[in-house]
Amino acid sequence: MKKLIFATNNAHKLSEVQALLGDAFTLVTLKQCGITEDIPETSPTLEGNALQKARYIYEKLGCDCFADDTGLEVTALGGAPGVHSARYATDGHDFEANNLLLLKNLEGVADRSARFRTVIALILDGKEYLFEGIVEGTIATSQSGTEGFGYDPLFVPSGEIITFAQMSADAKNAISHRGRAVAKLVNFLKVGS
Ligand code: IMP
Protein backbone atom coordinates (compact mmCIF):
# COMPACT_ATOMS: atom_id res chain seq x y z
CA MET A 1 0.00 0.00 0.00
CA LYS A 2 1.46 3.36 -1.02
CA LYS A 3 1.76 6.18 1.44
CA LEU A 4 1.10 9.74 0.47
CA ILE A 5 1.16 12.82 2.64
CA PHE A 6 -1.98 14.91 2.23
CA ALA A 7 -1.37 18.49 3.32
CA THR A 8 -4.45 18.88 5.47
CA ASN A 9 -5.72 18.64 9.01
CA ASN A 10 -9.35 19.02 7.89
CA ALA A 11 -11.11 15.80 8.94
CA HIS A 12 -13.94 16.29 6.42
CA LYS A 13 -11.52 16.63 3.53
CA LEU A 14 -9.39 13.74 4.69
CA SER A 15 -12.32 11.32 4.82
CA GLU A 16 -13.69 12.59 1.49
CA VAL A 17 -10.37 12.05 -0.26
CA GLN A 18 -9.58 8.73 1.45
CA ALA A 19 -12.98 7.41 0.29
CA LEU A 20 -12.14 8.38 -3.28
CA LEU A 21 -8.67 6.86 -3.13
CA GLY A 22 -9.97 3.50 -1.90
CA ASP A 23 -7.51 1.20 -0.15
CA ALA A 24 -4.73 1.35 -2.75
CA PHE A 25 -3.22 4.36 -0.99
CA THR A 26 -2.95 5.35 2.64
CA LEU A 27 -3.11 9.03 3.36
CA VAL A 28 -0.82 10.45 6.02
CA THR A 29 -1.88 13.72 7.59
CA LEU A 30 0.32 16.66 8.50
CA LYS A 31 -0.07 15.93 12.20
CA GLN A 32 1.05 12.32 11.67
CA CYS A 33 4.22 13.68 10.01
CA GLY A 34 4.85 16.08 12.86
CA ILE A 35 4.03 19.22 10.89
CA THR A 36 2.01 21.34 13.28
CA GLU A 37 2.74 24.84 12.03
CA ASP A 38 0.50 26.66 9.55
CA ILE A 39 1.91 26.20 6.05
CA PRO A 40 2.10 29.55 4.21
CA GLU A 41 -0.53 30.14 1.49
CA THR A 42 0.41 33.53 0.13
CA SER A 43 -0.11 33.10 -3.60
CA PRO A 44 -2.84 35.04 -5.47
CA THR A 45 -3.89 31.84 -7.27
CA LEU A 46 -5.19 28.41 -6.28
CA GLU A 47 -2.43 26.79 -8.35
CA GLY A 48 0.25 28.85 -6.57
CA ASN A 49 -1.08 28.01 -3.12
CA ALA A 50 -1.37 24.28 -3.80
CA LEU A 51 2.21 24.21 -5.12
CA GLN A 52 3.47 26.32 -2.24
CA LYS A 53 2.03 23.87 0.30
CA ALA A 54 3.28 20.75 -1.49
CA ARG A 55 6.77 22.22 -1.92
CA TYR A 56 6.91 23.17 1.77
CA ILE A 57 6.29 19.54 2.77
CA TYR A 58 8.60 18.09 0.15
CA GLU A 59 11.43 20.39 1.15
CA LYS A 60 10.93 19.54 4.82
CA LEU A 61 10.36 15.77 4.61
CA GLY A 62 11.42 14.71 1.12
CA CYS A 63 8.32 12.46 0.81
CA ASP A 64 5.71 12.08 -1.93
CA CYS A 65 2.90 14.45 -1.07
CA PHE A 66 0.00 16.46 -2.40
CA ALA A 67 -1.80 19.61 -1.38
CA ASP A 68 -5.06 21.10 -2.55
CA ASP A 69 -6.51 24.56 -2.67
CA THR A 70 -10.15 25.32 -3.36
CA GLY A 71 -12.08 28.46 -4.11
CA LEU A 72 -15.72 29.33 -4.63
CA GLU A 73 -15.89 31.58 -7.70
CA VAL A 74 -19.11 33.59 -7.94
CA THR A 75 -19.77 35.12 -11.37
CA ALA A 76 -21.62 38.25 -10.16
CA LEU A 77 -18.79 38.96 -7.70
CA GLY A 78 -16.08 38.82 -10.36
CA GLY A 79 -14.84 35.43 -9.17
CA ALA A 80 -14.80 36.31 -5.44
CA PRO A 81 -14.33 34.94 -2.85
CA GLY A 82 -12.00 32.72 -4.95
CA VAL A 83 -8.61 32.26 -3.41
CA HIS A 84 -9.88 34.11 -0.31
CA SER A 85 -12.78 31.66 0.31
CA ALA A 86 -11.58 30.54 3.75
CA ARG A 87 -11.18 34.09 5.05
CA TYR A 88 -13.98 35.84 3.20
CA ALA A 89 -15.73 37.37 6.22
CA THR A 90 -13.14 37.11 8.98
CA ASP A 91 -9.51 36.16 9.56
CA GLY A 92 -10.52 32.76 10.90
CA HIS A 93 -12.28 29.90 9.13
CA ASP A 94 -15.77 31.02 10.18
CA PHE A 95 -18.06 29.13 7.80
CA GLU A 96 -21.25 30.71 9.14
CA ALA A 97 -19.91 34.27 8.82
CA ASN A 98 -18.68 33.51 5.28
CA ASN A 99 -22.10 32.20 4.25
CA LEU A 100 -23.91 35.19 5.73
CA LEU A 101 -21.58 37.63 3.96
CA LEU A 102 -22.05 35.82 0.65
CA LEU A 103 -25.84 36.01 1.02
CA LYS A 104 -25.59 39.72 1.83
CA ASN A 105 -23.36 40.43 -1.16
CA LEU A 106 -25.80 38.62 -3.46
CA GLU A 107 -28.95 40.32 -2.14
CA GLY A 108 -31.11 41.27 -5.12
CA VAL A 109 -28.62 39.82 -7.60
CA ALA A 110 -30.26 37.82 -10.41
CA ASP A 111 -27.20 35.95 -11.68
CA ARG A 112 -26.38 33.53 -8.86
CA SER A 113 -24.13 31.27 -10.90
CA ALA A 114 -20.94 30.07 -9.27
CA ARG A 115 -18.44 27.27 -9.37
CA PHE A 116 -16.14 25.49 -7.00
CA ARG A 117 -12.64 24.95 -8.33
CA THR A 118 -10.04 22.70 -6.74
CA VAL A 119 -6.40 22.50 -7.74
CA ILE A 120 -4.24 19.65 -6.47
CA ALA A 121 -0.45 19.86 -6.61
CA LEU A 122 1.31 16.50 -6.41
CA ILE A 123 5.03 16.00 -5.90
CA LEU A 124 6.03 12.48 -6.83
CA ASP A 125 9.68 11.47 -6.96
CA GLY A 126 10.56 15.15 -7.00
CA LYS A 127 8.39 15.99 -10.03
CA GLU A 128 5.43 18.40 -9.84
CA TYR A 129 1.97 17.75 -11.32
CA LEU A 130 -1.28 19.80 -11.23
CA PHE A 131 -4.86 18.47 -11.39
CA GLU A 132 -8.02 20.61 -11.59
CA GLY A 133 -11.64 19.82 -10.73
CA ILE A 134 -14.64 22.10 -11.30
CA VAL A 135 -18.32 21.87 -10.42
CA GLU A 136 -20.74 24.48 -11.73
CA GLY A 137 -23.83 25.52 -9.79
CA THR A 138 -25.78 28.34 -8.19
CA ILE A 139 -25.88 30.09 -4.81
CA ALA A 140 -29.22 29.55 -3.02
CA THR A 141 -31.04 32.42 -1.30
CA SER A 142 -30.86 30.72 2.11
CA GLN A 143 -28.86 27.95 3.78
CA SER A 144 -30.10 24.33 3.72
CA GLY A 145 -28.63 21.12 5.07
CA THR A 146 -26.15 20.08 7.73
CA GLU A 147 -23.71 17.79 5.90
CA GLY A 148 -20.28 18.81 4.63
CA PHE A 149 -18.66 22.13 5.50
CA GLY A 150 -17.89 25.63 4.26
CA TYR A 151 -20.26 26.96 1.62
CA ASP A 152 -22.05 23.60 1.20
CA PRO A 153 -25.37 24.87 2.68
CA LEU A 154 -25.56 27.51 -0.09
CA PHE A 155 -24.23 25.66 -3.12
CA VAL A 156 -26.69 23.90 -5.44
CA PRO A 157 -24.78 21.96 -8.11
CA SER A 158 -26.08 22.19 -11.70
CA GLY A 159 -28.76 19.59 -12.42
CA GLU A 160 -29.68 19.25 -8.71
CA ILE A 161 -32.34 20.93 -6.60
CA ILE A 162 -30.62 20.43 -3.23
CA THR A 163 -27.45 21.89 -1.76
CA PHE A 164 -24.21 19.98 -1.17
CA ALA A 165 -25.06 20.13 2.55
CA GLN A 166 -28.25 18.14 1.88
CA MET A 167 -26.37 15.36 0.10
CA SER A 168 -24.59 12.34 1.55
CA ALA A 169 -20.80 12.45 1.42
CA ASP A 170 -20.85 9.82 -1.35
CA ALA A 171 -23.31 11.78 -3.48
CA LYS A 172 -21.26 14.96 -3.08
CA ASN A 173 -17.95 13.19 -3.81
CA ALA A 174 -19.34 11.78 -7.04
CA ILE A 175 -19.80 15.23 -8.58
CA SER A 176 -17.76 17.66 -6.50
CA HIS A 177 -14.82 19.84 -7.53
CA ARG A 178 -12.54 17.98 -5.12
CA GLY A 179 -13.96 14.61 -6.23
CA ARG A 180 -13.17 15.45 -9.84
CA ALA A 181 -9.65 16.71 -9.06
CA VAL A 182 -8.95 13.66 -6.86
CA ALA A 183 -10.29 11.33 -9.59
CA LYS A 184 -7.68 12.80 -11.94
CA LEU A 185 -4.99 12.40 -9.26
CA VAL A 186 -6.02 8.79 -8.56
CA ASN A 187 -6.12 7.94 -12.25
CA PHE A 188 -2.65 9.40 -12.68
CA LEU A 189 -1.28 7.49 -9.69
CA LYS A 190 -2.81 4.20 -10.79
CA VAL A 191 -1.62 4.55 -14.38
CA GLY A 192 1.69 6.21 -13.72
CA SER A 193 3.04 4.49 -10.62
P1 IMP B 1 -9.42 24.84 1.08
O1 IMP B 1 -8.42 25.42 0.14
O2 IMP B 1 -9.83 23.46 0.66
O3 IMP B 1 -9.02 24.93 2.51
O4 IMP B 1 -10.76 25.66 0.91
C1 IMP B 1 -10.84 27.03 1.18
C2 IMP B 1 -12.23 27.36 1.63
O5 IMP B 1 -13.15 27.06 0.56
C3 IMP B 1 -12.74 26.56 2.82
O6 IMP B 1 -12.41 27.18 4.03
C4 IMP B 1 -14.23 26.55 2.59
O7 IMP B 1 -14.80 27.75 3.06
C5 IMP B 1 -14.33 26.52 1.09
N1 IMP B 1 -14.48 25.13 0.61
C6 IMP B 1 -13.52 24.30 0.16
N2 IMP B 1 -14.02 23.12 -0.20
C7 IMP B 1 -15.35 23.21 0.02
C8 IMP B 1 -16.44 22.29 -0.16
O8 IMP B 1 -16.29 21.14 -0.60
N3 IMP B 1 -17.64 22.74 0.19
C9 IMP B 1 -17.86 23.99 0.68
N4 IMP B 1 -16.90 24.87 0.87
C10 IMP B 1 -15.64 24.49 0.54
mmCIF file of C-alpha atoms and ligand atoms in Angstrom:
data_model
loop_
_atom_site.group_PDB
_atom_site.id
_atom_site.type_symbol
_atom_site.label_atom_id
_atom_site.label_comp_id
_atom_site.label_asym_id
_atom_site.label_seq_id
_atom_site.Cartn_x
_atom_site.Cartn_y
_atom_site.Cartn_z
ATOM 1 C CA MET A 1 0.000 0.000 0.000
ATOM 2 C CA LYS A 2 1.461 3.359 -1.022
ATOM 3 C CA LYS A 3 1.764 6.182 1.442
ATOM 4 C CA LEU A 4 1.103 9.739 0.469
ATOM 5 C CA ILE A 5 1.163 12.816 2.635
ATOM 6 C CA PHE A 6 -1.982 14.908 2.233
ATOM 7 C CA ALA A 7 -1.369 18.489 3.321
ATOM 8 C CA THR A 8 -4.447 18.883 5.467
ATOM 9 C CA ASN A 9 -5.716 18.637 9.006
ATOM 10 C CA ASN A 10 -9.346 19.023 7.894
ATOM 11 C CA ALA A 11 -11.113 15.802 8.944
ATOM 12 C CA HIS A 12 -13.941 16.295 6.416
ATOM 13 C CA LYS A 13 -11.522 16.627 3.532
ATOM 14 C CA LEU A 14 -9.388 13.738 4.689
ATOM 15 C CA SER A 15 -12.320 11.318 4.821
ATOM 16 C CA GLU A 16 -13.690 12.586 1.489
ATOM 17 C CA VAL A 17 -10.375 12.046 -0.259
ATOM 18 C CA GLN A 18 -9.581 8.728 1.453
ATOM 19 C CA ALA A 19 -12.985 7.405 0.289
ATOM 20 C CA LEU A 20 -12.142 8.381 -3.279
ATOM 21 C CA LEU A 21 -8.667 6.865 -3.126
ATOM 22 C CA GLY A 22 -9.969 3.498 -1.898
ATOM 23 C CA ASP A 23 -7.506 1.200 -0.150
ATOM 24 C CA ALA A 24 -4.731 1.350 -2.747
ATOM 25 C CA PHE A 25 -3.216 4.360 -0.985
ATOM 26 C CA THR A 26 -2.949 5.354 2.644
ATOM 27 C CA LEU A 27 -3.107 9.033 3.361
ATOM 28 C CA VAL A 28 -0.824 10.451 6.021
ATOM 29 C CA THR A 29 -1.877 13.718 7.593
ATOM 30 C CA LEU A 30 0.316 16.663 8.497
ATOM 31 C CA LYS A 31 -0.065 15.929 12.200
ATOM 32 C CA GLN A 32 1.049 12.325 11.672
ATOM 33 C CA CYS A 33 4.221 13.682 10.006
ATOM 34 C CA GLY A 34 4.852 16.084 12.864
ATOM 35 C CA ILE A 35 4.031 19.223 10.885
ATOM 36 C CA THR A 36 2.007 21.336 13.276
ATOM 37 C CA GLU A 37 2.744 24.838 12.029
ATOM 38 C CA ASP A 38 0.496 26.660 9.547
ATOM 39 C CA ILE A 39 1.912 26.202 6.049
ATOM 40 C CA PRO A 40 2.102 29.545 4.212
ATOM 41 C CA GLU A 41 -0.534 30.138 1.488
ATOM 42 C CA THR A 42 0.409 33.535 0.134
ATOM 43 C CA SER A 43 -0.106 33.098 -3.600
ATOM 44 C CA PRO A 44 -2.836 35.038 -5.469
ATOM 45 C CA THR A 45 -3.889 31.835 -7.275
ATOM 46 C CA LEU A 46 -5.186 28.409 -6.282
ATOM 47 C CA GLU A 47 -2.425 26.795 -8.350
ATOM 48 C CA GLY A 48 0.247 28.845 -6.573
ATOM 49 C CA ASN A 49 -1.077 28.011 -3.120
ATOM 50 C CA ALA A 50 -1.366 24.278 -3.804
ATOM 51 C CA LEU A 51 2.211 24.206 -5.115
ATOM 52 C CA GLN A 52 3.466 26.322 -2.237
ATOM 53 C CA LYS A 53 2.028 23.866 0.304
ATOM 54 C CA ALA A 54 3.283 20.747 -1.486
ATOM 55 C CA ARG A 55 6.773 22.220 -1.923
ATOM 56 C CA TYR A 56 6.908 23.172 1.768
ATOM 57 C CA ILE A 57 6.290 19.539 2.771
ATOM 58 C CA TYR A 58 8.595 18.091 0.150
ATOM 59 C CA GLU A 59 11.431 20.395 1.151
ATOM 60 C CA LYS A 60 10.929 19.537 4.815
ATOM 61 C CA LEU A 61 10.356 15.772 4.613
ATOM 62 C CA GLY A 62 11.424 14.706 1.116
ATOM 63 C CA CYS A 63 8.319 12.465 0.807
ATOM 64 C CA ASP A 64 5.709 12.083 -1.926
ATOM 65 C CA CYS A 65 2.897 14.451 -1.072
ATOM 66 C CA PHE A 66 0.001 16.464 -2.398
ATOM 67 C CA ALA A 67 -1.800 19.610 -1.378
ATOM 68 C CA ASP A 68 -5.060 21.101 -2.554
ATOM 69 C CA ASP A 69 -6.509 24.559 -2.673
ATOM 70 C CA THR A 70 -10.152 25.319 -3.363
ATOM 71 C CA GLY A 71 -12.084 28.459 -4.113
ATOM 72 C CA LEU A 72 -15.715 29.331 -4.633
ATOM 73 C CA GLU A 73 -15.887 31.580 -7.696
ATOM 74 C CA VAL A 74 -19.113 33.589 -7.940
ATOM 75 C CA THR A 75 -19.772 35.123 -11.368
ATOM 76 C CA ALA A 76 -21.617 38.248 -10.156
ATOM 77 C CA LEU A 77 -18.791 38.963 -7.701
ATOM 78 C CA GLY A 78 -16.083 38.816 -10.364
ATOM 79 C CA GLY A 79 -14.844 35.426 -9.169
ATOM 80 C CA ALA A 80 -14.803 36.309 -5.439
ATOM 81 C CA PRO A 81 -14.327 34.943 -2.849
ATOM 82 C CA GLY A 82 -12.002 32.716 -4.953
ATOM 83 C CA VAL A 83 -8.605 32.259 -3.411
ATOM 84 C CA HIS A 84 -9.881 34.108 -0.306
ATOM 85 C CA SER A 85 -12.775 31.658 0.315
ATOM 86 C CA ALA A 86 -11.580 30.537 3.755
ATOM 87 C CA ARG A 87 -11.177 34.089 5.052
ATOM 88 C CA TYR A 88 -13.976 35.845 3.195
ATOM 89 C CA ALA A 89 -15.731 37.368 6.216
ATOM 90 C CA THR A 90 -13.140 37.108 8.982
ATOM 91 C CA ASP A 91 -9.514 36.164 9.565
ATOM 92 C CA GLY A 92 -10.519 32.765 10.900
ATOM 93 C CA HIS A 93 -12.278 29.903 9.127
ATOM 94 C CA ASP A 94 -15.767 31.025 10.175
ATOM 95 C CA PHE A 95 -18.058 29.134 7.798
ATOM 96 C CA GLU A 96 -21.253 30.711 9.136
ATOM 97 C CA ALA A 97 -19.912 34.265 8.820
ATOM 98 C CA ASN A 98 -18.683 33.509 5.278
ATOM 99 C CA ASN A 99 -22.103 32.201 4.245
ATOM 100 C CA LEU A 100 -23.915 35.195 5.728
ATOM 101 C CA LEU A 101 -21.580 37.630 3.963
ATOM 102 C CA LEU A 102 -22.045 35.821 0.654
ATOM 103 C CA LEU A 103 -25.839 36.005 1.019
ATOM 104 C CA LYS A 104 -25.587 39.716 1.832
ATOM 105 C CA ASN A 105 -23.356 40.434 -1.164
ATOM 106 C CA LEU A 106 -25.795 38.624 -3.464
ATOM 107 C CA GLU A 107 -28.947 40.315 -2.142
ATOM 108 C CA GLY A 108 -31.108 41.269 -5.122
ATOM 109 C CA VAL A 109 -28.617 39.816 -7.603
ATOM 110 C CA ALA A 110 -30.260 37.817 -10.412
ATOM 111 C CA ASP A 111 -27.204 35.950 -11.681
ATOM 112 C CA ARG A 112 -26.379 33.527 -8.859
ATOM 113 C CA SER A 113 -24.135 31.267 -10.900
ATOM 114 C CA ALA A 114 -20.942 30.068 -9.273
ATOM 115 C CA ARG A 115 -18.442 27.275 -9.367
ATOM 116 C CA PHE A 116 -16.141 25.486 -6.999
ATOM 117 C CA ARG A 117 -12.643 24.951 -8.329
ATOM 118 C CA THR A 118 -10.038 22.704 -6.740
ATOM 119 C CA VAL A 119 -6.404 22.502 -7.737
ATOM 120 C CA ILE A 120 -4.239 19.649 -6.472
ATOM 121 C CA ALA A 121 -0.445 19.864 -6.606
ATOM 122 C CA LEU A 122 1.313 16.501 -6.411
ATOM 123 C CA ILE A 123 5.030 16.004 -5.898
ATOM 124 C CA LEU A 124 6.026 12.482 -6.829
ATOM 125 C CA ASP A 125 9.684 11.471 -6.957
ATOM 126 C CA GLY A 126 10.562 15.151 -7.002
ATOM 127 C CA LYS A 127 8.390 15.994 -10.032
ATOM 128 C CA GLU A 128 5.429 18.395 -9.839
ATOM 129 C CA TYR A 129 1.967 17.752 -11.324
ATOM 130 C CA LEU A 130 -1.280 19.798 -11.225
ATOM 131 C CA PHE A 131 -4.861 18.466 -11.387
ATOM 132 C CA GLU A 132 -8.023 20.614 -11.594
ATOM 133 C CA GLY A 133 -11.643 19.815 -10.731
ATOM 134 C CA ILE A 134 -14.641 22.099 -11.305
ATOM 135 C CA VAL A 135 -18.322 21.866 -10.424
ATOM 136 C CA GLU A 136 -20.745 24.476 -11.729
ATOM 137 C CA GLY A 137 -23.835 25.522 -9.788
ATOM 138 C CA THR A 138 -25.783 28.345 -8.191
ATOM 139 C CA ILE A 139 -25.882 30.088 -4.811
ATOM 140 C CA ALA A 140 -29.224 29.546 -3.015
ATOM 141 C CA THR A 141 -31.036 32.420 -1.305
ATOM 142 C CA SER A 142 -30.858 30.716 2.105
ATOM 143 C CA GLN A 143 -28.858 27.946 3.783
ATOM 144 C CA SER A 144 -30.102 24.334 3.719
ATOM 145 C CA GLY A 145 -28.632 21.118 5.065
ATOM 146 C CA THR A 146 -26.151 20.083 7.728
ATOM 147 C CA GLU A 147 -23.708 17.788 5.903
ATOM 148 C CA GLY A 148 -20.277 18.809 4.625
ATOM 149 C CA PHE A 149 -18.658 22.130 5.500
ATOM 150 C CA GLY A 150 -17.892 25.626 4.259
ATOM 151 C CA TYR A 151 -20.257 26.960 1.618
ATOM 152 C CA ASP A 152 -22.049 23.596 1.204
ATOM 153 C CA PRO A 153 -25.373 24.866 2.684
ATOM 154 C CA LEU A 154 -25.558 27.505 -0.091
ATOM 155 C CA PHE A 155 -24.225 25.659 -3.122
ATOM 156 C CA VAL A 156 -26.689 23.902 -5.443
ATOM 157 C CA PRO A 157 -24.782 21.963 -8.112
ATOM 158 C CA SER A 158 -26.083 22.190 -11.697
ATOM 159 C CA GLY A 159 -28.761 19.588 -12.424
ATOM 160 C CA GLU A 160 -29.676 19.250 -8.709
ATOM 161 C CA ILE A 161 -32.340 20.933 -6.596
ATOM 162 C CA ILE A 162 -30.623 20.429 -3.229
ATOM 163 C CA THR A 163 -27.448 21.891 -1.762
ATOM 164 C CA PHE A 164 -24.209 19.981 -1.173
ATOM 165 C CA ALA A 165 -25.057 20.135 2.546
ATOM 166 C CA GLN A 166 -28.254 18.144 1.883
ATOM 167 C CA MET A 167 -26.368 15.355 0.096
ATOM 168 C CA SER A 168 -24.592 12.340 1.547
ATOM 169 C CA ALA A 169 -20.801 12.449 1.418
ATOM 170 C CA ASP A 170 -20.847 9.817 -1.348
ATOM 171 C CA ALA A 171 -23.305 11.783 -3.484
ATOM 172 C CA LYS A 172 -21.255 14.959 -3.076
ATOM 173 C CA ASN A 173 -17.948 13.188 -3.810
ATOM 174 C CA ALA A 174 -19.340 11.782 -7.036
ATOM 175 C CA ILE A 175 -19.801 15.231 -8.577
ATOM 176 C CA SER A 176 -17.762 17.659 -6.500
ATOM 177 C CA HIS A 177 -14.821 19.836 -7.530
ATOM 178 C CA ARG A 178 -12.539 17.976 -5.117
ATOM 179 C CA GLY A 179 -13.964 14.609 -6.229
ATOM 180 C CA ARG A 180 -13.165 15.450 -9.837
ATOM 181 C CA ALA A 181 -9.651 16.708 -9.056
ATOM 182 C CA VAL A 182 -8.952 13.657 -6.863
ATOM 183 C CA ALA A 183 -10.286 11.328 -9.592
ATOM 184 C CA LYS A 184 -7.675 12.802 -11.939
ATOM 185 C CA LEU A 185 -4.988 12.399 -9.264
ATOM 186 C CA VAL A 186 -6.017 8.789 -8.563
ATOM 187 C CA ASN A 187 -6.120 7.942 -12.245
ATOM 188 C CA PHE A 188 -2.653 9.398 -12.681
ATOM 189 C CA LEU A 189 -1.280 7.494 -9.685
ATOM 190 C CA LYS A 190 -2.815 4.198 -10.790
ATOM 191 C CA VAL A 191 -1.618 4.546 -14.378
ATOM 192 C CA GLY A 192 1.695 6.212 -13.718
ATOM 193 C CA SER A 193 3.038 4.488 -10.616
HETATM 194 P P1 IMP B 1 -9.419 24.839 1.077
HETATM 195 O O1 IMP B 1 -8.425 25.424 0.139
HETATM 196 O O2 IMP B 1 -9.830 23.459 0.662
HETATM 197 O O3 IMP B 1 -9.022 24.935 2.510
HETATM 198 O O4 IMP B 1 -10.762 25.657 0.912
HETATM 199 C C1 IMP B 1 -10.839 27.032 1.182
HETATM 200 C C2 IMP B 1 -12.232 27.358 1.627
HETATM 201 O O5 IMP B 1 -13.147 27.062 0.560
HETATM 202 C C3 IMP B 1 -12.741 26.555 2.825
HETATM 203 O O6 IMP B 1 -12.409 27.178 4.029
HETATM 204 C C4 IMP B 1 -14.225 26.547 2.594
HETATM 205 O O7 IMP B 1 -14.799 27.745 3.057
HETATM 206 C C5 IMP B 1 -14.331 26.517 1.093
HETATM 207 N N1 IMP B 1 -14.480 25.133 0.609
HETATM 208 C C6 IMP B 1 -13.520 24.300 0.163
HETATM 209 N N2 IMP B 1 -14.023 23.120 -0.204
HETATM 210 C C7 IMP B 1 -15.353 23.208 0.020
HETATM 211 C C8 IMP B 1 -16.443 22.292 -0.158
HETATM 212 O O8 IMP B 1 -16.294 21.141 -0.603
HETATM 213 N N3 IMP B 1 -17.643 22.741 0.188
HETATM 214 C C9 IMP B 1 -17.861 23.991 0.676
HETATM 215 N N4 IMP B 1 -16.896 24.866 0.873
HETATM 216 C C10 IMP B 1 -15.640 24.488 0.543
#
